[in-house]
Short mmCIF file of C-alpha atoms in Angstrom, two decimals:
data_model
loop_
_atom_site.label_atom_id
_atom_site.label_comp_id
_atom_site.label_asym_id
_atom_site.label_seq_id
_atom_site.Cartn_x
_atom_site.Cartn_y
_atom_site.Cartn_z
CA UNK A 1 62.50 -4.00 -24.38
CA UNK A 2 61.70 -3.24 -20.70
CA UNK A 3 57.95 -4.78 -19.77
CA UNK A 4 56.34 -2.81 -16.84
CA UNK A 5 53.63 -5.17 -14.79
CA UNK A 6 52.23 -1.48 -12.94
CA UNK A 7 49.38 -0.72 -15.24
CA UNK A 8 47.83 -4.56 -15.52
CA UNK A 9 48.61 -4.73 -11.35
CA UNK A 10 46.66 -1.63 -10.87
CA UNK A 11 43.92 -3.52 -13.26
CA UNK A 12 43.96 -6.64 -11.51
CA UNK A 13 43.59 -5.08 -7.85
CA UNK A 14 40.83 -3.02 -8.95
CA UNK A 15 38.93 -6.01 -10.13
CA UNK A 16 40.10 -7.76 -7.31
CA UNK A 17 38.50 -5.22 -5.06
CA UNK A 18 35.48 -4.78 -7.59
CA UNK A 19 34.10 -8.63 -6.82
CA UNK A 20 35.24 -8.82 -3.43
CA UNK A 21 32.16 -6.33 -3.07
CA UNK A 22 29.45 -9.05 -4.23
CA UNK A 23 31.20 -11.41 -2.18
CA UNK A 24 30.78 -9.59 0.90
CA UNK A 25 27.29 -9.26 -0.15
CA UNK A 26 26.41 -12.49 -0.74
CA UNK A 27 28.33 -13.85 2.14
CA UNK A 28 26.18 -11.64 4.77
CA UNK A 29 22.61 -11.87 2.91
CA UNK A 30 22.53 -15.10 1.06
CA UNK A 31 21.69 -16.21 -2.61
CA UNK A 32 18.10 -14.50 -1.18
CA UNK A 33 19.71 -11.27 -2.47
CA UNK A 34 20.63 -12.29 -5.62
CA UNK A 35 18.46 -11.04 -8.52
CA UNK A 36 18.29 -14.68 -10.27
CA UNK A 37 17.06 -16.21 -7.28
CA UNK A 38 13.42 -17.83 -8.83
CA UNK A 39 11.83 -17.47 -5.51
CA UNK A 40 11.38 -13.69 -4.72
CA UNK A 41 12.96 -12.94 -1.18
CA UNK A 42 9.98 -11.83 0.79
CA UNK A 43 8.32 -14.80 0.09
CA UNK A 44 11.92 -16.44 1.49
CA UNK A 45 12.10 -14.82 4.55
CA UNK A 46 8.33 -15.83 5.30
CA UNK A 47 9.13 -19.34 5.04
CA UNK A 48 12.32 -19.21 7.17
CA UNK A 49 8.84 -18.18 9.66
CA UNK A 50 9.78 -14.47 10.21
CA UNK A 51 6.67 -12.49 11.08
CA UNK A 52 5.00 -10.91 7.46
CA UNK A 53 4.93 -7.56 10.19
CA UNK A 54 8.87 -7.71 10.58
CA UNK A 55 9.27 -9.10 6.77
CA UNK A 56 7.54 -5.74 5.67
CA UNK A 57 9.31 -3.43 8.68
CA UNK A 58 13.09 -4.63 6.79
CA UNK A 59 11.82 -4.62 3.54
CA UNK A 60 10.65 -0.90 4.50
CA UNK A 61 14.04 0.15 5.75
CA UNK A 62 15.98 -1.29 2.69
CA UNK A 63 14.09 0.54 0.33
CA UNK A 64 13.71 3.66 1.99
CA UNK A 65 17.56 3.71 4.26
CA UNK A 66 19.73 5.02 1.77
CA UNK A 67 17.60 8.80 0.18
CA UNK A 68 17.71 9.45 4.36
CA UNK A 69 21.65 9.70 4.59
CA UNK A 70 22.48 11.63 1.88
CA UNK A 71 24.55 13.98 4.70
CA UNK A 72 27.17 10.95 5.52
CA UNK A 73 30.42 12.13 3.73
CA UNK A 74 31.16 10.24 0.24
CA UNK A 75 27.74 8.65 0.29
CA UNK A 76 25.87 11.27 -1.64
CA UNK A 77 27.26 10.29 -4.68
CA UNK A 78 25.13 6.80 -4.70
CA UNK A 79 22.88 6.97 -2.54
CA UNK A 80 20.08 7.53 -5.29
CA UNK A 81 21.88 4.40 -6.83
CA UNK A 82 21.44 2.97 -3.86
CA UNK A 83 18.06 3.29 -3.63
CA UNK A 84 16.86 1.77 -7.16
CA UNK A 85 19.46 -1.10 -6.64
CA UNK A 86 17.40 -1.78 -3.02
CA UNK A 87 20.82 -2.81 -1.49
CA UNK A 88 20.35 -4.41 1.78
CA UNK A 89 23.60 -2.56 3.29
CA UNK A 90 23.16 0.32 5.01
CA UNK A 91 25.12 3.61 4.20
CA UNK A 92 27.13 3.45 7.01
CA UNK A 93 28.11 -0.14 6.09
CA UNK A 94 28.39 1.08 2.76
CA UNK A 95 31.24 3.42 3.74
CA UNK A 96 32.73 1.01 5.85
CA UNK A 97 32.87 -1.30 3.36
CA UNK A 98 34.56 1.50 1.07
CA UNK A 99 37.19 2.81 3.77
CA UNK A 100 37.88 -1.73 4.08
CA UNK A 101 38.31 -2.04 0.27
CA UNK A 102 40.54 1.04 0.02
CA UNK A 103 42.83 -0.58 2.93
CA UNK A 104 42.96 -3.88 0.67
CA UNK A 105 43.94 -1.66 -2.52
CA UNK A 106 46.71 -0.37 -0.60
CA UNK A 107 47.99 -3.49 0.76
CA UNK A 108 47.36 -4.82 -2.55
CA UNK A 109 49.49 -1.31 -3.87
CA UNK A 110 51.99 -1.35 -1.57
CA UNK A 111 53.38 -5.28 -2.36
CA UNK A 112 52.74 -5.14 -6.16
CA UNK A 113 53.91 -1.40 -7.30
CA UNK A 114 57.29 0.88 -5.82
CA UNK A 115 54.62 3.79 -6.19
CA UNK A 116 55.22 6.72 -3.58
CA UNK A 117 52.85 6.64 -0.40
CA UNK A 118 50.83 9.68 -1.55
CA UNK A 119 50.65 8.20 -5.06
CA UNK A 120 48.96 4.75 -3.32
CA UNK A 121 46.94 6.20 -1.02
CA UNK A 122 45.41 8.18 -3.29
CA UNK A 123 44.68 5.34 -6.15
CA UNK A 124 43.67 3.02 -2.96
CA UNK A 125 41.22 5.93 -1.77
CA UNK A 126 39.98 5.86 -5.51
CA UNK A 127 39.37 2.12 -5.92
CA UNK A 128 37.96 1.64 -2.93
CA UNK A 129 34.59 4.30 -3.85
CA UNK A 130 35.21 3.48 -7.28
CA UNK A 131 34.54 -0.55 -6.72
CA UNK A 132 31.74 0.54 -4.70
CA UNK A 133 30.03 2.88 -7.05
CA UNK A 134 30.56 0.62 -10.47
CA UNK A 135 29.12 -2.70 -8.50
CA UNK A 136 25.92 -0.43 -6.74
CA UNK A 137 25.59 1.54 -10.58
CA UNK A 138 25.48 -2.13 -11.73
CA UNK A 139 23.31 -3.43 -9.36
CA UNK A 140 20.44 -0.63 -10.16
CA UNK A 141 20.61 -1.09 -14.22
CA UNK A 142 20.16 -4.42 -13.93
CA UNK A 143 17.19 -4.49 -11.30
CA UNK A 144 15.80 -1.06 -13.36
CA UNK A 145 16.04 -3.03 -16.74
CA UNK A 146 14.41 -6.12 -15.06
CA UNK A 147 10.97 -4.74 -13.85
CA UNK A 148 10.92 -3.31 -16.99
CA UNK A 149 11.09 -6.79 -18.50
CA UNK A 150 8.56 -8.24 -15.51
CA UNK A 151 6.15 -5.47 -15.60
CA UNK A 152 4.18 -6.40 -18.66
CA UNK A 153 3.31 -9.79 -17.23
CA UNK A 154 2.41 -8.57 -13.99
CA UNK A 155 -0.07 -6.41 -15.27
CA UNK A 156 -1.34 -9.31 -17.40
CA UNK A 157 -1.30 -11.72 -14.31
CA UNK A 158 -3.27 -8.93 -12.04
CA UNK A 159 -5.47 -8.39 -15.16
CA UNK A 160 -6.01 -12.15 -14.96
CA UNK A 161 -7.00 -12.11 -11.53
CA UNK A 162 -9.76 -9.17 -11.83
CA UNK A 163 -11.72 -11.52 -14.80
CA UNK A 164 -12.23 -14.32 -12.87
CA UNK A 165 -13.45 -11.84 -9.82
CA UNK A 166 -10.65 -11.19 -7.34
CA UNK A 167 -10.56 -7.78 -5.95
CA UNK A 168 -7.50 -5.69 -7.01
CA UNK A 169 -5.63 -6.39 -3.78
CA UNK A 170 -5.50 -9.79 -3.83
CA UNK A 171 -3.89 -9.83 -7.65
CA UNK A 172 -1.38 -7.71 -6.05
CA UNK A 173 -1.22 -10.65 -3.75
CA UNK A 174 -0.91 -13.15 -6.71
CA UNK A 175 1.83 -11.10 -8.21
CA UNK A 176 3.57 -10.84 -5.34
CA UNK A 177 3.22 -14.87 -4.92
CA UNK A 178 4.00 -15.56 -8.30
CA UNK A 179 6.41 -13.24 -9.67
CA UNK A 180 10.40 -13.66 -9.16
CA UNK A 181 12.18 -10.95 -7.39
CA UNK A 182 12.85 -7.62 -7.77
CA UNK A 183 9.38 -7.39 -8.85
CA UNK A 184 7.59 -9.69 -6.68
CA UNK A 185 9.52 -8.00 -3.71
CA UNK A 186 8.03 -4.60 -4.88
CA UNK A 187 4.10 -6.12 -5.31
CA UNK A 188 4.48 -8.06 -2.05
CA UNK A 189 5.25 -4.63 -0.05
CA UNK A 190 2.38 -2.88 -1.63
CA UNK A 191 0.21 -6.22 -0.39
CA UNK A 192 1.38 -6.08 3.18
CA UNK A 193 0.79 -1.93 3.36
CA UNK A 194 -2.70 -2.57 1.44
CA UNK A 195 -3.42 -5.37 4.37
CA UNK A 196 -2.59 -3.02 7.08
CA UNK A 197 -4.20 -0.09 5.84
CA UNK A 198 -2.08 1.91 3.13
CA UNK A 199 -3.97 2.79 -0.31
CA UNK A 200 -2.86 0.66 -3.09
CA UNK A 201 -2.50 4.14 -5.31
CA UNK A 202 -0.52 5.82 -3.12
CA UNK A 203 1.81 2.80 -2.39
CA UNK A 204 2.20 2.60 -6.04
CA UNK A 205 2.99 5.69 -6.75
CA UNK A 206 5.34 5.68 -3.81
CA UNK A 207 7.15 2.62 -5.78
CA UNK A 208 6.83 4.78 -9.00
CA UNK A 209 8.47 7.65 -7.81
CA UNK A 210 11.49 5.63 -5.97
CA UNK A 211 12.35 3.91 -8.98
CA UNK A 212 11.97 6.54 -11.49
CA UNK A 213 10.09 4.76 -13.95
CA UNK A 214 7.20 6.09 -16.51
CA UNK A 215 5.60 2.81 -16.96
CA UNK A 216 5.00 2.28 -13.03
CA UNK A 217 3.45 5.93 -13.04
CA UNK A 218 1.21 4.58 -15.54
CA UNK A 219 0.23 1.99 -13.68
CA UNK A 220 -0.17 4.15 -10.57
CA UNK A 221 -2.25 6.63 -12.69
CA UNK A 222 -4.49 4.33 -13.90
CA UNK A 223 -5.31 2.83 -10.78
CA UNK A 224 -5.79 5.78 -8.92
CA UNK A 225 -8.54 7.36 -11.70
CA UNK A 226 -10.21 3.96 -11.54
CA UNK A 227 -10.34 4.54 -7.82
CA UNK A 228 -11.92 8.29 -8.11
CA UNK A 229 -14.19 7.66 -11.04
CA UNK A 230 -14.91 3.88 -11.67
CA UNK A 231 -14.95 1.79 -14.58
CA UNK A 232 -13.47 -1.74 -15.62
CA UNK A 233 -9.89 -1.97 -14.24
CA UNK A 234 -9.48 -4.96 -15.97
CA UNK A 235 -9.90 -3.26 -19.27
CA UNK A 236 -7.60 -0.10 -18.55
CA UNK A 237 -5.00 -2.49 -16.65
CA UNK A 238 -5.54 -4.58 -20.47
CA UNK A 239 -4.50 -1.67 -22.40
CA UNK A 240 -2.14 -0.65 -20.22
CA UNK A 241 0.01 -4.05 -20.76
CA UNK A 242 -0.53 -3.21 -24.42
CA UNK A 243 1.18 0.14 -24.22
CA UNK A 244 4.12 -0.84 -22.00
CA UNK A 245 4.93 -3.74 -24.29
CA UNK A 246 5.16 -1.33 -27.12
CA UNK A 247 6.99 0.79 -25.45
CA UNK A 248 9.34 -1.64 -24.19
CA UNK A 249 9.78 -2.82 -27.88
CA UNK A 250 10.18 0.82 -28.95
CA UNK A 251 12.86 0.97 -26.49
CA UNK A 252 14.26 -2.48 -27.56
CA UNK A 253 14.45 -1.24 -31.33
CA UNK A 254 16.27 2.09 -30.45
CA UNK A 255 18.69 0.25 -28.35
CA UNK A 256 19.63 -2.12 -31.36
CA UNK A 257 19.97 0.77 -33.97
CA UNK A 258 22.50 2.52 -31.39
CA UNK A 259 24.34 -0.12 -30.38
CA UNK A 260 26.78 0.61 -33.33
CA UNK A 261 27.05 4.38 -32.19
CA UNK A 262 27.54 3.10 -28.99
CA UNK A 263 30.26 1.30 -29.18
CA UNK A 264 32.05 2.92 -31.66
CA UNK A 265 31.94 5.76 -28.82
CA UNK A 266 32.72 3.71 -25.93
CA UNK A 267 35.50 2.31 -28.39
CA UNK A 268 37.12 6.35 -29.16
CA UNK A 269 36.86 7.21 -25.54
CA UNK A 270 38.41 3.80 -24.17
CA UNK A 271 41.36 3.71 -27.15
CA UNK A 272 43.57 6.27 -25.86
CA UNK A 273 43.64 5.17 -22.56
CA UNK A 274 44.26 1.64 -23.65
CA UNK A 275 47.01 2.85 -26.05
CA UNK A 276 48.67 4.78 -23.06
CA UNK A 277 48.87 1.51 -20.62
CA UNK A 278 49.84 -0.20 -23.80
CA UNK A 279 52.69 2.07 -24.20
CA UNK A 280 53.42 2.00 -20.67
CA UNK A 281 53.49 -1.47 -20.21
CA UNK A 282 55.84 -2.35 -23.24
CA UNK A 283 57.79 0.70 -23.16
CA UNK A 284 57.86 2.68 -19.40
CA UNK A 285 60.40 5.07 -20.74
CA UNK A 286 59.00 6.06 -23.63
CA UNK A 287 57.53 9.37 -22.11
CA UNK A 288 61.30 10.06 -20.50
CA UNK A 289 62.30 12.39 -22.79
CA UNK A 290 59.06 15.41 -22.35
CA UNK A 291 57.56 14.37 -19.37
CA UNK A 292 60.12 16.92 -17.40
CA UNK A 293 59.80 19.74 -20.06
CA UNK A 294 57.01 22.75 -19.32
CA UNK A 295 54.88 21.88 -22.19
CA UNK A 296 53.88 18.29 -21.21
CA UNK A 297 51.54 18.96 -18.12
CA UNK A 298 49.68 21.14 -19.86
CA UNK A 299 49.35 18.85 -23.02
CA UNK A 300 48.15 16.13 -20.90
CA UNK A 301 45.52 18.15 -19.54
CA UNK A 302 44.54 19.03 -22.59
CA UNK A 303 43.96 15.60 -24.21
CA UNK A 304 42.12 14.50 -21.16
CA UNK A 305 39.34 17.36 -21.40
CA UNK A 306 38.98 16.53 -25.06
CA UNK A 307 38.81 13.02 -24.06
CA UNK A 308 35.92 13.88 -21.41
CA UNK A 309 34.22 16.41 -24.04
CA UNK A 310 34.21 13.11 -26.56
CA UNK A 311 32.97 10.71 -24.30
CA UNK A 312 29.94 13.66 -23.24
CA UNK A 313 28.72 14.21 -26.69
CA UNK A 314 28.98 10.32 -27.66
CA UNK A 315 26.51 9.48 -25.05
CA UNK A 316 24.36 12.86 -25.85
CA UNK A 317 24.86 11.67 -29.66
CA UNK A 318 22.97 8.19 -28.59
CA UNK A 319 20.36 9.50 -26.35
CA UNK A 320 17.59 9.11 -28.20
CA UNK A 321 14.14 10.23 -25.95
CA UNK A 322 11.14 7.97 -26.69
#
């Protein structure tokens, strides 16, 4: 039995390339960046002694850099990513970071395979946006799925604040000061734009809108009609809590009745490629004997758009709207 190392090297350099991308990140910006980091990083870079007016102007451009650039060539396909993962790169060094990791996969390639040029350009050219799009796709779950867990207990905090008699902008303030990142981030820019001038509805809305989430548009909603037409905010801010911790449950209970379907799908849809590296990898001639007759393009073809069509109506399958 002939063992072929070409599938698990074309693994290992993608992974390879895949974490060199948080290095790189971390290396330039600092454990700041990271999402675990307890102290939120506005509140980081204003005790290195940065000026809160230059704190807010790069905050500003992070947030708002990437939606702009949409025209730069292979950036269109993240850049709304991009922009609910807040990463601190800009798009140009974005691409230049993809164009550096594609160079690695092809040095990488090029010593560990006897794959034709084309043939490693090509899968070089694909790791390289392919690392870059899984690690900024990662990035914005994970910072999506934590304000969703932070947001509850910010509005509880702020609603905190307003009983004892602070005015609405300065329990923004207190979230902002007490709240890890990415939330307390997100509250502290809304502070600084309330202190120099912006209205808190708009600037929440603003938030609401760039990260795409219902529960933020509640919040902006609410505050906005207690603006126009009065009442206790600390009672609709109360009830509003209420409703996004329900929600959030909801949302927790429909995610543990899928998770079955959900993996039983991601299992069907990842089997037949793992089967075909397996086969590879043990035996590399198995496919010897059809892969030159006319039948055997077009059969492969076919099994791949049935794979796609699975792997489509799995995830529609487990899309539940709430």
């Amino acid at each position: 039995m002939v063992i072929s190392a070409a599938p698990l090297i074309y693994l290992s350099v993608f992974v390879g390339v895949l974490l060199l991308v948080e290095g790189i990140y971390l290396t330039v910006f600092g454990k700041s960046i990271s999402l675990h980091s307890r102290v939120n990083r506005r509140l980081e870079l204003l005790e290195k002694g940065t000026p809160r007016e230059q704190v807010l102007e790069q905050l500003r451009k992070e947030m708002s850099q990437h939606m702009k650039r949409t025209s730069i060539p292979l950036y269109s396909i993240l850049a709304e990513k991009a922009q609910k993962a807040n990463i601190a790169f800009t798009p140009r060094q974005l691409v230049l970071i993809m164009v550096a990791l594609a160079g690695v996969a092809f040095v990488g390639l090029t010593f560990g395979t006897g794959a034709a040029l084309p043939v490693r350009a090509a899968v070089a050219v694909a790791m390289g946006v392919g690392a870059v799009y899984f690690w900024v796709n990662g990035k914005a779950k994970k910072r999506l799925s934590m304000i969703e867990e932070q947001l509850p207990d910010a509005v509880e905090l702020m609603v905190r604040s307003l009983r004892v008699g602070h005015p609405f902008t300065s329990a923004i303030g207190i979230v902002a000061k007490e709240v890890a990142d990415p939330l307390g981030s997100e509250f502290g820019i809304i502070a600084d734009e309330a202190a120099y001038g912006r209205d808190i509805a708009e600037s929440l809305k603003a938030l609401a809108e760039r990260m795409d989430m219902q529960d933020l548009r509640f919040l902006a909603v609410a505050v906005a009609i207690q603006q126009q037409s009065g009442g206790n905010l600390a009672e609709i801010l109360e009830g509003l809590a209420k409703v996004i911790r329900a929600r959030f449950k909801l949302f927790r209970r429909v995610k543990a009745i899928t998770a079955e379907a959900k993996w039983s799908g991601m299992f069907l849809s990842m089997f037949p490629i793992a089967a075909l590296v397996g086969i590879n990898v043990l035996q590399p001639n198995y496919y010897d004997e059809v892969q030159n007759t006319s039948a055997f393009i077009p059969a492969a073809l076919i099994v791949a758009a049935f794979l796609a069509v699975n792997v489509v109506f799995m995830k529609m399958m487990v899309n539940i709207k709430v």
